[in-house]
Amino acid sequence: MANKKTATKKVAPQEPITDGLPVQTETVKPTKQAPVQPAKPKWEIKDRIYFLLGRHTPLTHTIPVRHTRKHALLYFNEETGKQEELRYATNHDSPFKSEQEGEATLGHIMFKDGDLRVPKEKQNLQKLLSLYHPMKGRIYEEYDPVEEAFDDLELLDLQTDAAVFARDMDIDDAEAILRVEMGSAVSKLSSKEIKRDLRIFANRNPELFLNLANDDNVQLRNVAIKATEANIINLSQDQRTFSWASNGRKLMSVPFDENPYSAMAAFFKTDEGVEVYRSIEKKFN
């Protein structure tokens, strides 16, 4: 006879011993962590220098010190969503007109020989120029030694790359690049003079040099100019038509308001122009 399975009894959970008192339960609510706010940049009290942007540095240049119809001097406050009027008052700490109580003595903001040096004692002027003035980034900029060092490093890297490129460059390519800078005068230079002047150009303007070195049209323009100087092709007096010098057969018409040699360089890249380019190269050889 098969053994009977013994049924397991379910034991009810025991009630906590409370001595007859009601059981109190405590609900623990999860605590919400406040989002971490990025720390605002600390304003450093120091002497500051501001400089005019652009190539020209006039003896004196004045920028507006208060809001007028001609020159809007306003700052948009993102916290309030309002435009706030600015004013440089030498007898007030704040550059905001709404925070200046009583009489205001207006000052002048004048750049001399391209720059303006503001001592640390003039915090109102520094904050106006560094934080709020709408002409910052358009007319002037604040001098930052860290950014200047970074720019200097970039320039040094460009000069190094350009110097290596110029040293190893083929003489024909070197002549093509110098022709952009010097024009037809490059034809009178010896090969050593071309290499010397190319390296000087690469050091003075490395960015432009590298752009020209990687531009195919520069070499093609040079071929067109050399072919014209060698009387292989002719450019009409009105600079609108190229033709063979040997028989006067028309090669191409120059589009209106375009440099003729740039147009010829573009022509050399077409199916018909490739044959003309090869024919010119054979005549050079």
Short mmCIF file of C-alpha atoms in Angstrom, two decimals:
data_model
loop_
_atom_site.label_atom_id
_atom_site.label_comp_id
_atom_site.label_asym_id
_atom_site.label_seq_id
_atom_site.Cartn_x
_atom_site.Cartn_y
_atom_site.Cartn_z
CA MET A 1 0.00 0.00 0.00
CA ALA A 2 1.43 3.31 -1.03
CA ASN A 3 2.55 5.67 1.64
CA LYS A 4 0.29 8.69 2.08
CA LYS A 5 1.88 12.09 1.67
CA THR A 6 1.63 14.11 4.78
CA ALA A 7 -0.01 17.47 4.13
CA THR A 8 2.04 20.43 5.21
CA LYS A 9 0.14 22.89 7.33
CA LYS A 10 0.44 26.57 6.54
CA VAL A 11 1.43 28.49 9.61
CA ALA A 12 -0.17 31.92 9.89
CA PRO A 13 2.27 34.75 10.52
CA GLN A 14 2.51 35.61 14.13
CA GLU A 15 1.15 38.93 15.23
CA PRO A 16 3.67 41.21 16.88
CA ILE A 17 3.43 41.41 20.62
CA THR A 18 2.03 44.83 21.44
CA ASP A 19 0.61 44.31 24.92
CA GLY A 20 -2.78 45.36 23.66
CA LEU A 21 -1.55 48.65 22.18
CA PRO A 22 -2.23 49.57 18.53
CA VAL A 23 0.60 48.87 16.14
CA GLN A 24 2.19 51.99 14.70
CA THR A 25 3.79 51.79 11.29
CA GLU A 26 6.21 54.40 9.97
CA THR A 27 6.36 55.18 6.28
CA VAL A 28 9.80 56.29 5.12
CA LYS A 29 9.59 58.68 2.20
CA PRO A 30 12.50 58.70 -0.24
CA THR A 31 14.43 61.92 0.01
CA LYS A 32 14.86 63.90 -3.18
CA GLN A 33 18.34 65.13 -3.88
CA ALA A 34 18.53 68.67 -5.13
CA PRO A 35 20.13 68.98 -8.54
CA VAL A 36 23.72 70.16 -8.42
CA GLN A 37 23.95 73.67 -9.75
CA PRO A 38 27.08 74.58 -11.70
CA ALA A 39 29.25 76.99 -9.80
CA LYS A 40 29.27 80.49 -11.21
CA PRO A 41 32.66 81.75 -12.32
CA LYS A 42 34.28 83.78 -9.60
CA TRP A 43 34.94 87.41 -10.45
CA GLU A 44 38.62 88.09 -9.98
CA ILE A 45 39.74 91.49 -8.79
CA LYS A 46 42.75 92.44 -10.87
CA ASP A 47 44.02 94.96 -13.40
CA ARG A 48 42.53 94.34 -16.84
CA ILE A 49 43.47 95.23 -20.41
CA TYR A 50 41.06 95.64 -23.32
CA PHE A 51 42.08 95.95 -26.98
CA LEU A 52 40.35 96.97 -30.20
CA LEU A 53 39.62 94.29 -32.77
CA GLY A 54 40.76 94.61 -36.38
CA ARG A 55 43.96 95.54 -38.14
CA HIS A 56 43.75 99.29 -37.62
CA THR A 57 44.64 100.86 -34.29
CA PRO A 58 43.59 104.51 -34.22
CA LEU A 59 45.25 106.95 -31.84
CA THR A 60 42.01 107.28 -29.90
CA HIS A 61 38.67 105.49 -30.08
CA THR A 62 35.68 106.19 -27.82
CA ILE A 63 32.79 103.83 -27.16
CA PRO A 64 29.37 104.80 -25.68
CA VAL A 65 29.00 105.14 -21.91
CA ARG A 66 25.20 105.53 -21.71
CA HIS A 67 22.05 104.52 -23.57
CA THR A 68 20.87 106.87 -26.34
CA ARG A 69 18.73 106.61 -29.47
CA LYS A 70 21.87 106.52 -31.59
CA HIS A 71 23.77 104.00 -29.45
CA ALA A 72 21.74 101.39 -27.61
CA LEU A 73 23.48 100.47 -24.38
CA LEU A 74 21.25 97.72 -23.00
CA TYR A 75 21.79 94.37 -21.31
CA PHE A 76 19.24 91.54 -21.43
CA ASN A 77 18.75 90.05 -17.98
CA GLU A 78 17.78 86.39 -18.49
CA GLU A 79 16.56 86.03 -14.89
CA THR A 80 14.00 88.84 -15.18
CA GLY A 81 13.50 88.67 -18.95
CA LYS A 82 13.97 92.42 -19.26
CA GLN A 83 16.35 94.81 -20.96
CA GLU A 84 18.32 96.87 -18.46
CA GLU A 85 19.84 100.23 -19.28
CA LEU A 86 23.59 100.59 -18.76
CA ARG A 87 25.50 103.70 -17.77
CA TYR A 88 29.12 104.29 -16.74
CA ALA A 89 28.92 106.58 -13.72
CA THR A 90 32.24 107.09 -11.96
CA ASN A 91 30.52 107.73 -8.61
CA HIS A 92 28.44 104.52 -8.57
CA ASP A 93 29.50 100.91 -8.07
CA SER A 94 26.89 99.37 -10.38
CA PRO A 95 26.85 99.78 -14.18
CA PHE A 96 23.02 99.49 -14.21
CA LYS A 97 21.15 102.77 -14.25
CA SER A 98 18.30 101.32 -12.16
CA GLU A 99 20.75 100.67 -9.30
CA GLN A 100 22.31 104.13 -9.38
CA GLU A 101 20.62 106.46 -6.91
CA GLY A 102 21.21 110.17 -6.84
CA GLU A 103 23.41 112.26 -9.10
CA ALA A 104 25.53 110.41 -11.66
CA THR A 105 28.88 111.63 -12.93
CA LEU A 106 29.42 110.14 -16.38
CA GLY A 107 32.89 108.99 -17.34
CA HIS A 108 34.61 108.40 -20.69
CA ILE A 109 35.71 105.07 -22.18
CA MET A 110 38.58 105.82 -24.55
CA PHE A 111 41.03 103.43 -26.17
CA LYS A 112 44.47 104.91 -26.86
CA ASP A 113 46.72 103.32 -29.49
CA GLY A 114 44.34 100.37 -29.68
CA ASP A 115 44.07 99.40 -26.01
CA LEU A 116 42.55 100.45 -22.69
CA ARG A 117 44.09 99.61 -19.31
CA VAL A 118 41.65 99.61 -16.39
CA PRO A 119 43.08 99.30 -12.85
CA LYS A 120 41.47 97.01 -10.28
CA GLU A 121 40.16 100.02 -8.34
CA LYS A 122 37.64 100.74 -11.14
CA GLN A 123 35.45 97.68 -10.66
CA ASN A 124 32.35 99.39 -12.09
CA LEU A 125 34.12 100.06 -15.40
CA GLN A 126 35.69 96.60 -15.51
CA LYS A 127 32.35 94.86 -15.02
CA LEU A 128 30.70 97.07 -17.62
CA LEU A 129 33.39 96.23 -20.20
CA SER A 130 33.88 92.55 -19.29
CA LEU A 131 30.30 91.43 -18.56
CA TYR A 132 27.67 93.74 -19.98
CA HIS A 133 28.78 96.12 -22.75
CA PRO A 134 27.17 95.09 -26.08
CA MET A 135 30.26 96.09 -28.08
CA LYS A 136 32.43 93.41 -26.48
CA GLY A 137 33.35 90.86 -29.12
CA ARG A 138 32.45 93.26 -31.94
CA ILE A 139 34.57 96.36 -31.35
CA TYR A 140 36.89 95.28 -28.56
CA GLU A 141 37.92 92.23 -26.53
CA GLU A 142 39.45 91.60 -23.12
CA TYR A 143 43.04 90.41 -23.03
CA ASP A 144 43.32 86.87 -21.68
CA PRO A 145 46.89 85.55 -21.27
CA VAL A 146 45.69 81.92 -21.36
CA GLU A 147 43.87 82.41 -24.67
CA GLU A 148 46.81 84.39 -26.03
CA ALA A 149 49.17 81.55 -25.15
CA PHE A 150 46.85 79.06 -26.89
CA ASP A 151 46.72 81.27 -30.01
CA ASP A 152 50.51 81.59 -29.95
CA LEU A 153 50.88 77.81 -29.81
CA GLU A 154 48.52 77.39 -32.76
CA LEU A 155 50.52 79.95 -34.75
CA LEU A 156 53.80 78.22 -33.89
CA ASP A 157 52.37 74.87 -35.02
CA LEU A 158 51.20 76.41 -38.31
CA GLN A 159 54.60 78.02 -38.87
CA THR A 160 56.35 74.71 -38.23
CA ASP A 161 54.08 72.83 -40.66
CA ALA A 162 54.44 75.56 -43.28
CA ALA A 163 58.24 75.67 -42.92
CA VAL A 164 58.55 71.91 -43.49
CA PHE A 165 56.15 72.07 -46.44
CA ALA A 166 58.03 75.00 -48.01
CA ARG A 167 61.43 73.37 -47.56
CA ASP A 168 60.41 70.19 -49.41
CA MET A 169 58.26 71.85 -52.09
CA ASP A 170 58.95 71.42 -55.79
CA ILE A 171 60.24 74.54 -57.53
CA ASP A 172 57.25 74.69 -59.91
CA ASP A 173 54.79 74.55 -57.04
CA ALA A 174 56.82 77.14 -55.15
CA GLU A 175 56.71 79.46 -58.16
CA ALA A 176 52.93 79.01 -58.45
CA ILE A 177 52.37 80.01 -54.82
CA LEU A 178 54.74 82.97 -54.96
CA ARG A 179 53.05 84.21 -58.12
CA VAL A 180 49.85 84.71 -56.12
CA GLU A 181 51.79 86.95 -53.74
CA MET A 182 54.25 88.66 -56.12
CA GLY A 183 52.62 88.51 -59.55
CA SER A 184 54.73 88.35 -62.72
CA ALA A 185 57.84 89.54 -60.83
CA VAL A 186 58.44 85.95 -59.77
CA SER A 187 59.51 85.12 -63.35
CA LYS A 188 62.69 87.14 -62.85
CA LEU A 189 63.76 85.24 -59.72
CA SER A 190 66.28 82.43 -59.66
CA SER A 191 65.34 79.07 -58.17
CA LYS A 192 67.22 79.84 -54.93
CA GLU A 193 65.49 83.21 -54.64
CA ILE A 194 62.11 81.52 -55.12
CA LYS A 195 62.84 78.98 -52.39
CA ARG A 196 64.05 81.72 -50.04
CA ASP A 197 61.07 83.99 -50.63
CA LEU A 198 58.69 81.04 -50.32
CA ARG A 199 60.01 80.17 -46.86
CA ILE A 200 59.77 83.80 -45.77
CA PHE A 201 56.17 83.92 -47.02
CA ALA A 202 55.36 80.63 -45.24
CA ASN A 203 56.69 82.02 -41.95
CA ARG A 204 54.86 85.34 -42.23
CA ASN A 205 51.51 83.94 -43.27
CA PRO A 206 51.50 80.18 -42.63
CA GLU A 207 47.72 79.73 -42.86
CA LEU A 208 47.47 81.34 -46.31
CA PHE A 209 50.55 79.45 -47.49
CA LEU A 210 49.09 76.06 -46.47
CA ASN A 211 45.76 76.90 -48.10
CA LEU A 212 47.51 77.80 -51.37
CA ALA A 213 49.74 74.73 -51.19
CA ASN A 214 46.66 72.49 -51.05
CA ASP A 215 44.78 74.34 -53.80
CA ASP A 216 45.04 72.67 -57.22
CA ASN A 217 43.85 75.83 -58.94
CA VAL A 218 47.00 77.69 -57.88
CA GLN A 219 49.21 75.39 -59.97
CA LEU A 220 46.79 75.50 -62.89
CA ARG A 221 46.66 79.31 -62.75
CA ASN A 222 50.45 79.37 -62.85
CA VAL A 223 50.50 77.20 -65.96
CA ALA A 224 48.05 79.56 -67.67
CA ILE A 225 50.14 82.62 -66.75
CA LYS A 226 53.41 81.00 -67.81
CA ALA A 227 51.87 79.87 -71.09
CA THR A 228 50.72 83.44 -71.76
CA GLU A 229 54.14 84.88 -70.89
CA ALA A 230 55.81 82.28 -73.14
CA ASN A 231 53.47 83.26 -76.02
CA ILE A 232 51.99 79.77 -76.21
CA ILE A 233 48.48 81.12 -75.69
CA ASN A 234 47.13 84.65 -76.06
CA LEU A 235 44.77 86.61 -73.85
CA SER A 236 42.81 89.29 -75.71
CA GLN A 237 43.22 92.94 -74.71
CA ASP A 238 39.77 93.02 -73.14
CA GLN A 239 40.81 89.88 -71.15
CA ARG A 240 37.71 88.03 -72.30
CA THR A 241 39.14 85.43 -74.71
CA PHE A 242 42.02 82.90 -74.71
CA SER A 243 43.35 81.56 -78.03
CA TRP A 244 46.36 79.67 -79.41
CA ALA A 245 49.18 82.06 -80.27
CA SER A 246 50.27 79.93 -83.24
CA ASN A 247 47.03 80.01 -85.25
CA GLY A 248 44.65 82.28 -83.32
CA ARG A 249 42.14 79.49 -82.72
CA LYS A 250 39.86 80.31 -79.80
CA LEU A 251 40.27 78.17 -76.71
CA MET A 252 37.68 79.62 -74.34
CA SER A 253 35.73 82.72 -73.35
CA VAL A 254 36.21 84.19 -69.88
CA PRO A 255 32.94 84.53 -67.94
CA PHE A 256 31.95 88.07 -67.05
CA ASP A 257 33.49 89.54 -63.90
CA GLU A 258 35.90 86.61 -63.37
CA ASN A 259 39.67 86.56 -63.26
CA PRO A 260 40.85 85.24 -66.65
CA TYR A 261 43.53 82.95 -65.22
CA SER A 262 41.14 81.53 -62.64
CA ALA A 263 38.72 80.83 -65.50
CA MET A 264 41.49 79.12 -67.48
CA ALA A 265 42.39 77.01 -64.42
CA ALA A 266 38.77 75.84 -64.24
CA PHE A 267 38.82 75.19 -68.00
CA PHE A 268 41.86 72.91 -67.60
CA LYS A 269 39.69 70.58 -65.48
CA THR A 270 37.16 69.98 -68.27
CA ASP A 271 37.50 67.21 -70.89
CA GLU A 272 38.49 69.68 -73.59
CA GLY A 273 40.73 71.63 -71.22
CA VAL A 274 42.73 68.54 -70.21
CA GLU A 275 43.90 68.13 -73.82
CA VAL A 276 44.85 71.82 -73.97
CA TYR A 277 46.76 71.49 -70.69
CA ARG A 278 48.72 68.48 -71.97
CA SER A 279 49.55 70.31 -75.20
CA ILE A 280 50.85 73.32 -73.24
CA GLU A 281 53.02 71.08 -71.03
CA LYS A 282 54.59 69.51 -74.13
CA LYS A 283 55.44 72.95 -75.50
CA PHE A 284 57.16 73.83 -72.21
CA ASN A 285 59.32 70.72 -72.52
#
